[in-house]
Tab-separated table of C-alpha atoms in Angstrom:
chain	number	residue	atom	x	y	z
A	216	UNK	CA	72.632	68.426	43.837
A	217	UNK	CA	76.089	69.967	44.353
A	218	UNK	CA	74.810	73.313	43.025
A	219	UNK	CA	72.002	73.342	45.581
A	220	UNK	CA	74.413	72.556	48.393
A	221	UNK	CA	76.813	75.336	47.316
A	222	UNK	CA	73.924	77.791	47.055
A	223	UNK	CA	72.691	76.810	50.523
A	224	UNK	CA	76.171	77.287	51.983
A	225	UNK	CA	76.479	80.736	50.367
A	226	UNK	CA	73.094	81.806	51.749
A	227	UNK	CA	74.020	80.598	55.234
A	228	UNK	CA	77.316	82.512	55.085
A	229	UNK	CA	75.581	85.673	53.903
A	230	UNK	CA	73.008	85.392	56.670
A	231	UNK	CA	75.809	84.899	59.202
A	232	UNK	CA	77.614	88.015	57.925
A	233	UNK	CA	74.435	90.111	58.073
A	234	UNK	CA	73.454	88.896	61.543
A	235	UNK	CA	77.013	89.224	62.820
A	236	UNK	CA	77.268	92.731	61.392
A	237	UNK	CA	74.046	93.742	63.171
A	238	UNK	CA	75.103	92.233	66.522
A	239	UNK	CA	78.599	93.707	66.377
A	240	UNK	CA	77.183	97.046	65.153
A	241	UNK	CA	74.810	97.248	68.115
A	242	UNK	CA	77.706	96.588	70.497
A	243	UNK	CA	79.822	99.330	68.896
A	244	UNK	CA	76.845	101.714	68.837
A	245	UNK	CA	76.423	101.355	72.603
A	246	UNK	CA	80.109	102.103	73.156
A	247	UNK	CA	80.029	105.200	70.924
A	248	UNK	CA	76.754	106.345	72.497
A	249	UNK	CA	78.287	106.104	75.981
A	250	UNK	CA	81.413	107.956	74.828
A	251	UNK	CA	79.383	110.747	73.212
A	252	UNK	CA	77.231	111.249	76.272
A	253	UNK	CA	80.321	111.469	78.457
A	254	UNK	CA	81.900	114.004	76.120
A	255	UNK	CA	78.738	116.146	76.107
A	256	UNK	CA	78.368	115.957	79.873
A	257	UNK	CA	81.970	117.053	80.441
A	258	UNK	CA	81.821	119.821	77.845
A	259	UNK	CA	81.451	123.272	79.381
A	260	UNK	CA	80.218	124.981	76.217
A	261	UNK	CA	77.196	127.294	76.744
A	262	UNK	CA	75.030	125.163	74.443
A	263	UNK	CA	72.778	122.151	74.770
A	264	UNK	CA	73.609	119.183	72.496
A	265	UNK	CA	71.089	116.375	72.113
A	266	UNK	CA	70.533	113.322	69.904
A	267	UNK	CA	68.233	110.304	70.045
A	268	UNK	CA	70.460	107.414	69.058
A	269	UNK	CA	73.566	105.934	67.433
A	270	UNK	CA	73.741	103.252	64.771
A	271	UNK	CA	76.928	101.566	63.521
A	272	UNK	CA	77.506	99.465	60.402
A	273	UNK	CA	80.977	97.899	60.821
A	274	UNK	CA	80.852	96.248	57.389
A	275	UNK	CA	80.679	99.610	55.607
A	276	UNK	CA	82.542	101.672	58.264
A	277	UNK	CA	79.494	103.873	58.899
A	278	UNK	CA	78.438	105.677	62.049
A	279	UNK	CA	74.995	107.296	62.094
A	280	UNK	CA	73.803	109.747	64.759
A	281	UNK	CA	70.054	110.467	64.705
A	282	UNK	CA	68.046	113.613	65.472
A	283	UNK	CA	70.823	116.000	66.480
A	284	UNK	CA	69.974	119.408	67.920
A	285	UNK	CA	72.250	122.189	69.134
A	286	UNK	CA	71.077	125.378	70.798
A	287	UNK	CA	71.654	127.854	73.593
A	288	UNK	CA	70.716	126.601	77.027
A	289	UNK	CA	66.954	126.735	77.726
A	290	UNK	CA	66.260	128.043	74.205
A	291	UNK	CA	65.070	126.675	70.891
A	292	UNK	CA	67.693	124.762	68.924
A	293	UNK	CA	69.543	126.859	66.350
A	294	UNK	CA	70.771	123.741	64.524
A	295	UNK	CA	68.888	120.542	63.788
A	296	UNK	CA	69.707	117.512	61.708
A	297	UNK	CA	67.695	114.324	61.142
A	298	UNK	CA	70.821	112.239	60.608
A	299	UNK	CA	74.591	112.689	60.719
A	300	UNK	CA	76.122	109.928	58.606
A	301	UNK	CA	79.908	109.482	58.964
A	302	UNK	CA	81.940	107.094	56.802
A	303	UNK	CA	84.778	106.368	59.211
A	304	UNK	CA	86.400	103.186	60.577
A	305	UNK	CA	85.289	102.348	64.113
A	306	UNK	CA	88.842	102.575	65.495
A	307	UNK	CA	89.132	106.112	64.102
A	308	UNK	CA	85.792	107.105	65.665
A	309	UNK	CA	86.882	105.597	68.978
A	310	UNK	CA	90.152	107.521	68.822
A	311	UNK	CA	88.232	110.789	68.393
A	312	UNK	CA	86.054	109.982	71.396
A	313	UNK	CA	88.941	109.019	73.645
A	314	UNK	CA	91.220	111.894	72.680
A	315	UNK	CA	91.007	115.144	74.621
A	316	UNK	CA	92.983	117.065	71.992
A	317	UNK	CA	92.835	117.277	68.231
A	318	UNK	CA	95.462	115.041	66.610
A	319	UNK	CA	94.693	114.612	62.911
A	320	UNK	CA	92.027	114.509	60.236
A	321	UNK	CA	92.238	111.600	57.830
A	322	UNK	CA	90.080	110.886	54.803
A	323	UNK	CA	86.416	110.786	55.766
A	324	UNK	CA	82.957	111.493	54.419
A	325	UNK	CA	80.166	113.203	56.331
A	326	UNK	CA	76.561	113.511	55.194
A	327	UNK	CA	73.941	115.595	56.978
A	328	UNK	CA	70.321	114.725	56.253
A	329	UNK	CA	67.791	117.562	56.551
A	330	UNK	CA	70.107	120.009	58.350
A	331	UNK	CA	68.459	123.258	59.440
A	332	UNK	CA	69.987	126.430	60.851
A	333	UNK	CA	67.767	129.073	62.456
A	334	UNK	CA	68.580	132.580	63.611
A	335	UNK	CA	67.371	134.117	66.834
A	336	UNK	CA	64.532	135.492	64.745
A	337	UNK	CA	62.345	132.524	63.787
A	338	UNK	CA	61.701	134.218	60.434
A	339	UNK	CA	65.289	133.525	59.346
A	340	UNK	CA	66.353	129.986	58.513
A	341	UNK	CA	68.491	127.936	56.112
A	342	UNK	CA	67.322	124.409	55.320
A	343	UNK	CA	68.908	121.706	53.135
A	344	UNK	CA	67.704	118.316	51.957
A	345	UNK	CA	71.261	117.111	52.496
A	346	UNK	CA	74.854	118.331	52.753
A	347	UNK	CA	77.910	116.193	52.009
A	348	UNK	CA	81.531	116.865	53.013
A	349	UNK	CA	84.024	114.423	51.478
A	350	UNK	CA	87.671	114.895	52.494
A	351	UNK	CA	90.466	112.868	50.911
A	352	UNK	CA	93.805	113.661	52.482
A	353	UNK	CA	95.627	113.887	55.783
A	354	UNK	CA	96.027	116.928	58.027
A	355	UNK	CA	97.763	116.707	61.381
A	356	UNK	CA	97.776	119.066	64.336
A	357	UNK	CA	101.315	119.980	63.318
A	358	UNK	CA	100.072	120.978	59.855
A	359	UNK	CA	97.569	123.401	61.384
A	360	UNK	CA	100.053	124.776	63.915
A	361	UNK	CA	102.688	125.460	61.234
A	362	UNK	CA	100.329	126.843	58.568
A	363	UNK	CA	101.780	130.339	58.946
A	364	UNK	CA	105.284	129.229	57.947
A	365	UNK	CA	104.720	125.949	56.097
A	366	UNK	CA	101.745	124.672	54.148
A	367	UNK	CA	100.942	120.920	54.291
A	368	UNK	CA	103.239	118.874	52.052
A	369	UNK	CA	100.601	116.313	51.060
A	370	UNK	CA	97.890	116.640	48.423
A	371	UNK	CA	94.420	117.347	49.829
A	372	UNK	CA	90.999	117.184	48.182
A	373	UNK	CA	87.717	118.488	49.553
A	374	UNK	CA	84.243	118.034	48.086
A	375	UNK	CA	81.303	120.080	49.339
A	376	UNK	CA	77.893	119.399	47.881
A	377	UNK	CA	74.287	120.014	48.823
A	378	UNK	CA	70.759	119.683	47.527
A	379	UNK	CA	67.430	121.311	48.279
A	380	UNK	CA	68.640	124.613	49.740
A	381	UNK	CA	65.876	126.926	50.926
A	382	UNK	CA	66.552	130.255	52.621
A	383	UNK	CA	63.773	131.919	54.568
A	384	UNK	CA	64.037	135.668	55.205
A	385	UNK	CA	61.631	138.095	56.868
A	386	UNK	CA	58.896	139.229	54.498
A	387	UNK	CA	59.942	142.869	54.855
A	388	UNK	CA	63.627	142.246	54.055
A	389	UNK	CA	63.220	144.321	50.908
A	390	UNK	CA	60.676	147.120	50.872
A	391	UNK	CA	61.228	147.522	47.128
A	392	UNK	CA	58.597	145.296	45.406
A	393	UNK	CA	60.835	144.158	42.488
A	394	UNK	CA	63.604	143.116	44.898
A	395	UNK	CA	61.159	141.211	47.073
A	396	UNK	CA	59.916	139.367	43.978
A	397	UNK	CA	63.468	138.418	43.010
A	398	UNK	CA	64.130	137.349	46.603
A	399	UNK	CA	61.467	134.668	46.274
A	400	UNK	CA	63.122	133.296	43.141
A	401	UNK	CA	66.724	133.391	44.363
A	402	UNK	CA	66.285	131.825	47.823
A	403	UNK	CA	65.799	128.288	46.539
A	404	UNK	CA	68.613	126.216	44.971
A	405	UNK	CA	68.191	122.653	43.724
A	406	UNK	CA	71.830	121.567	44.040
A	407	UNK	CA	75.355	122.867	44.483
A	408	UNK	CA	78.782	121.309	44.151
A	409	UNK	CA	82.310	122.509	44.924
A	410	UNK	CA	85.484	120.415	44.593
A	411	UNK	CA	88.745	121.918	45.848
A	412	UNK	CA	92.147	120.292	45.229
A	413	UNK	CA	95.330	121.493	46.929
A	414	UNK	CA	98.518	120.366	45.165
A	415	UNK	CA	101.705	121.420	47.015
A	416	UNK	CA	104.059	120.056	44.336
A	417	UNK	CA	102.607	122.372	41.692
A	418	UNK	CA	101.859	125.140	44.204
A	419	UNK	CA	98.358	125.126	42.865
A	420	UNK	CA	94.828	125.359	44.201
A	421	UNK	CA	92.476	123.794	41.686
A	422	UNK	CA	88.722	124.223	41.846
A	423	UNK	CA	88.024	121.176	39.744
A	424	UNK	CA	84.314	121.842	39.610
A	425	UNK	CA	81.857	124.356	40.940
A	426	UNK	CA	78.199	124.410	40.063
A	427	UNK	CA	74.872	125.789	41.208
A	428	UNK	CA	71.524	124.715	39.792
A	429	UNK	CA	68.176	126.316	40.584
A	430	UNK	CA	64.906	127.051	38.773
A	431	UNK	CA	66.340	130.397	37.615
A	432	UNK	CA	70.158	130.061	37.807
A	433	UNK	CA	72.700	127.673	36.329
A	434	UNK	CA	76.378	128.328	37.050
A	435	UNK	CA	79.189	125.893	36.207
A	436	UNK	CA	82.919	126.063	35.752
A	437	UNK	CA	86.411	125.376	37.021
A	438	UNK	CA	89.393	127.502	38.036
A	439	UNK	CA	93.108	127.188	38.800
A	440	UNK	CA	95.111	129.448	41.119
A	441	UNK	CA	98.920	129.415	41.157
A	442	UNK	CA	100.833	130.799	44.124
A	443	UNK	CA	104.332	131.329	45.499
A	444	UNK	CA	105.491	130.954	49.080
A	445	UNK	CA	105.942	128.212	51.625
A	446	UNK	CA	103.292	129.316	54.119
A	447	UNK	CA	100.752	131.954	55.019
A	448	UNK	CA	103.473	134.446	55.947
A	449	UNK	CA	104.978	134.629	52.437
A	450	UNK	CA	101.957	133.458	50.439
A	451	UNK	CA	101.536	135.375	47.191
A	452	UNK	CA	98.975	134.637	44.445
A	453	UNK	CA	100.515	134.620	40.966
A	454	UNK	CA	97.955	133.673	38.314
A	455	UNK	CA	94.325	132.656	38.022
A	456	UNK	CA	92.600	130.882	35.154
A	457	UNK	CA	88.850	130.415	34.994
A	458	UNK	CA	86.322	128.945	32.622
A	459	UNK	CA	82.671	129.344	33.576
A	460	UNK	CA	79.145	129.668	32.255
A	461	UNK	CA	76.333	131.541	33.981
A	462	UNK	CA	72.743	131.272	32.780
A	463	UNK	CA	69.969	133.310	34.398
A	464	UNK	CA	66.315	132.774	33.519
A	465	UNK	CA	64.166	134.549	36.132
A	466	UNK	CA	60.430	134.123	36.006
A	467	UNK	CA	58.211	136.953	34.783
A	468	UNK	CA	56.593	138.927	37.598
A	469	UNK	CA	54.454	142.024	38.190
A	470	UNK	CA	54.159	144.311	41.197
A	471	UNK	CA	52.295	147.277	42.642
A	472	UNK	CA	53.948	149.650	45.118
A	473	UNK	CA	52.521	151.732	47.941
A	474	UNK	CA	52.433	154.851	45.711
A	475	UNK	CA	50.049	153.267	43.255
A	476	UNK	CA	52.716	152.494	40.689
A	477	UNK	CA	52.503	149.270	38.712
A	478	UNK	CA	55.447	147.453	37.203
A	479	UNK	CA	56.376	144.429	35.166
A	480	UNK	CA	59.688	142.573	34.726
A	481	UNK	CA	60.609	139.985	32.125
A	482	UNK	CA	63.888	138.399	31.067
A	483	UNK	CA	63.954	135.350	28.817
A	484	UNK	CA	67.613	134.665	29.518
A	485	UNK	CA	70.993	136.116	30.401
A	486	UNK	CA	74.087	134.093	29.514
A	487	UNK	CA	77.635	135.034	30.536
A	488	UNK	CA	80.621	132.925	29.458
A	489	UNK	CA	84.244	133.488	30.378
A	490	UNK	CA	87.481	131.711	29.552
A	491	UNK	CA	90.186	133.963	30.898
A	492	UNK	CA	93.454	134.202	32.793
A	493	UNK	CA	94.812	136.910	35.044
A	494	UNK	CA	98.269	137.714	36.394
A	495	UNK	CA	98.296	139.211	39.882
A	496	UNK	CA	101.829	140.510	39.331
A	497	UNK	CA	100.923	142.756	36.406
A	498	UNK	CA	97.446	143.647	37.725
A	499	UNK	CA	96.071	143.797	34.196
A	500	UNK	CA	92.674	143.153	32.705
A	501	UNK	CA	91.737	139.458	32.377
A	502	UNK	CA	93.187	137.906	29.228
A	503	UNK	CA	90.988	135.708	27.063
A	504	UNK	CA	87.316	135.720	26.105
A	505	UNK	CA	84.135	136.991	27.700
A	506	UNK	CA	80.700	136.842	26.085
A	507	UNK	CA	77.445	138.324	27.350
A	508	UNK	CA	74.012	137.666	25.847
A	509	UNK	CA	70.707	139.137	27.024
A	510	UNK	CA	67.434	138.134	25.360
A	511	UNK	CA	64.094	139.916	25.779
A	512	UNK	CA	64.656	142.115	28.809
A	513	UNK	CA	61.549	144.160	29.529
A	514	UNK	CA	60.982	146.566	32.400
A	515	UNK	CA	57.770	148.575	32.480
A	516	UNK	CA	56.770	150.916	35.263
A	517	UNK	CA	53.839	153.257	35.529
A	518	UNK	CA	53.745	155.584	38.527
A	519	UNK	CA	50.976	158.214	38.402
A	520	UNK	CA	52.747	160.269	41.080
A	521	UNK	CA	55.865	160.922	38.997
A	522	UNK	CA	56.464	163.203	36.059
A	523	UNK	CA	55.166	160.675	33.557
A	524	UNK	CA	58.393	158.720	33.885
A	525	UNK	CA	60.430	161.472	32.243
A	526	UNK	CA	64.103	161.710	33.110
A	527	UNK	CA	66.259	164.816	33.133
A	528	UNK	CA	67.351	163.981	29.579
A	529	UNK	CA	63.732	164.014	28.365
A	530	UNK	CA	63.964	160.271	27.722
A	531	UNK	CA	61.099	158.094	28.890
A	532	UNK	CA	62.701	155.454	31.098
A	533	UNK	CA	59.445	154.024	32.401
A	534	UNK	CA	59.578	151.437	29.600
A	535	UNK	CA	62.763	149.577	28.726
A	536	UNK	CA	62.631	146.852	26.119
A	537	UNK	CA	65.873	145.162	25.098
A	538	UNK	CA	65.124	142.538	22.473
A	539	UNK	CA	68.754	141.432	22.289
A	540	UNK	CA	72.133	142.473	23.670
A	541	UNK	CA	75.375	140.743	22.684
A	542	UNK	CA	78.862	141.728	23.798
A	543	UNK	CA	81.914	139.712	22.729
A	544	UNK	CA	85.304	140.589	24.194
A	545	UNK	CA	88.742	139.110	23.451
A	546	UNK	CA	92.000	140.365	24.968
A	547	UNK	CA	95.324	138.872	23.885
A	548	UNK	CA	98.145	140.597	25.753
A	549	UNK	CA	97.563	144.230	24.684
A	550	UNK	CA	95.244	143.568	21.737
A	551	UNK	CA	91.562	144.070	22.542
A	552	UNK	CA	88.888	143.024	20.052
A	553	UNK	CA	85.170	143.644	20.366
A	554	UNK	CA	83.308	141.742	17.653
A	555	UNK	CA	79.718	141.101	16.607
A	556	UNK	CA	78.401	143.135	19.513
A	557	UNK	CA	74.900	144.489	19.226
A	558	UNK	CA	72.090	146.054	21.187
A	559	UNK	CA	68.564	146.026	19.801
A	560	UNK	CA	66.144	147.849	22.072
A	561	UNK	CA	63.230	150.216	22.264
A	562	UNK	CA	65.746	153.097	22.336
A	563	UNK	CA	67.996	152.134	19.436
A	564	UNK	CA	69.530	149.398	17.346
A	565	UNK	CA	73.339	149.467	17.297
A	566	UNK	CA	76.264	147.341	16.099
A	567	UNK	CA	79.761	147.651	17.576
A	568	UNK	CA	83.131	146.350	16.359
A	569	UNK	CA	86.498	147.580	17.578
A	570	UNK	CA	90.235	146.844	17.710
A	571	UNK	CA	92.158	148.617	20.458
A	572	UNK	CA	95.818	148.646	21.469
A	573	UNK	CA	95.462	148.666	25.228
A	574	UNK	CA	97.692	150.565	27.619
A	575	UNK	CA	97.070	148.230	30.540
A	576	UNK	CA	98.747	150.512	33.059
A	577	UNK	CA	96.671	153.518	31.922
A	578	UNK	CA	93.547	152.406	29.989
A	579	UNK	CA	92.539	155.985	29.112
A	580	UNK	CA	95.759	156.227	27.099
A	581	UNK	CA	94.842	153.219	24.964
A	582	UNK	CA	94.738	153.669	21.190
A	583	UNK	CA	91.750	152.802	19.023
A	584	UNK	CA	93.181	151.276	15.846
A	585	UNK	CA	89.744	151.097	14.285
A	586	UNK	CA	86.202	150.994	15.576
A	587	UNK	CA	82.807	151.224	13.961
A	588	UNK	CA	79.503	151.949	15.669
A	589	UNK	CA	76.372	151.803	13.523
A	590	UNK	CA	73.166	153.157	15.056
A	591	UNK	CA	69.660	153.228	13.598
A	592	UNK	CA	66.011	153.017	14.640
A	593	UNK	CA	66.405	155.644	17.352
A	594	UNK	CA	63.444	156.270	19.659
A	595	UNK	CA	61.770	159.672	18.995
A	596	UNK	CA	63.090	161.252	22.205
A	597	UNK	CA	66.607	160.006	21.485
A	598	UNK	CA	66.369	161.258	17.906
A	599	UNK	CA	65.505	164.716	19.253
A	600	UNK	CA	68.540	164.649	21.515
A	601	UNK	CA	70.813	163.749	18.598
A	602	UNK	CA	69.306	166.517	16.446
A	603	UNK	CA	69.828	169.005	19.258
A	604	UNK	CA	73.474	167.931	19.593
A	605	UNK	CA	74.042	168.315	15.858
A	606	UNK	CA	72.523	171.819	15.913
A	607	UNK	CA	74.840	172.804	18.749
A	608	UNK	CA	77.872	171.451	16.876
A	609	UNK	CA	76.773	173.012	13.573
A	610	UNK	CA	77.196	169.778	11.601
A	611	UNK	CA	75.527	166.402	11.240
A	612	UNK	CA	76.892	163.087	12.364
A	613	UNK	CA	78.034	160.819	9.490
A	614	UNK	CA	75.214	158.718	8.056
A	615	UNK	CA	74.801	155.857	5.623
A	616	UNK	CA	71.350	154.814	4.382
A	617	UNK	CA	69.715	156.667	7.249
A	618	UNK	CA	71.902	155.059	9.939
A	619	UNK	CA	74.433	156.978	12.033
A	620	UNK	CA	77.882	155.520	11.341
A	621	UNK	CA	80.723	156.448	13.685
A	622	UNK	CA	84.217	155.350	12.631
A	623	UNK	CA	86.549	156.036	15.526
A	624	UNK	CA	90.303	156.128	15.937
A	625	UNK	CA	92.922	157.749	18.167
A	626	UNK	CA	93.202	157.851	21.932
A	627	UNK	CA	90.435	156.214	23.922
A	628	UNK	CA	90.110	159.260	26.170
A	629	UNK	CA	89.505	161.578	23.177
A	630	UNK	CA	88.753	159.628	20.000
A	631	UNK	CA	88.444	161.080	16.503
A	632	UNK	CA	85.268	160.473	14.498
A	633	UNK	CA	85.769	160.221	10.745
A	634	UNK	CA	83.820	162.970	8.979
A	635	UNK	CA	83.019	164.742	12.251
A	636	UNK	CA	86.244	166.486	13.163
A	637	UNK	CA	86.003	169.498	15.456
């Protein structure tokens, strides 16, 4: 019996909280609505600002503004939003409405539902499913006024995220058929995220996370930037460290241009990884690792109005087929290593390994300690070019088991090839 009584009391209390929250929320909503309308009426900006209603949830410190539109007077709205959702205490919202001047920004979260931005040309628009801005920190008017001589002394964190981005451009943005095909694939992004942390004690700007996800692109990583200086006037970047991964998987497409040419593009994947640091003082190449992988890149183009796709070098470039391309780069101070790098294509199959002592101030003066390039399976046209070069030089390039083997050393600007001195 006691349990039933306790349960009944709890339910009554919950109902009272819910009903009280609704009643008090409606009262606050009317006050904010009246304040907003007064602000808009007294604002002399050359734009029209409209919305259909305000809703307040005091229990969760939420203010919602419905069906916002902003546009030039007597013209179509250039910005629309189904809902502006602000996580902010009521007293803070009231302070913003009553203040005629900016005073401070405290921690708050803003979410825009179905925001849409349109250009003067109706064929240009940017639409999101939602956009979220989450700020954790405190910035005063004094902080902004003194930014030139003194950065804020408190830690700040800003999160920007979105989902369902779609960009609409005029159909004739790119007259080149391949570019127009890529445009269709690259103007839609599923989600994006960007978290920025400002730490004045460490004099560091930390991008804790950045990411983009779409049907054809995946890009993720983080980065740290160190700086010197007390404000914008003496700000000086010192170092940057970044770790990221880019993956590109565009969809296969074909095209036909106005000259009767037909083309085809295919790329199974392109992956680029980097884990590197850079010093702005020394202005050197990035230190660390970079890896590039390309798998099954095919470009075919047949234009009956050209010279059968022949280039000036007598190489047929109308068909390019790269089965695999790998490039692995590691730079430690002045020691550059290129390892397990390979290109296997319709033109040739080649392996590359190299160790180079870099002259970072004058790269052409760098010294190749040892390098080996092995090339075989040359395309017929490329084989003819090599034979013609050898006839001009009066000697053959070094070969092993039918493959051209180039062992290089000496200065990067003018290397020596073992067995092919001239």
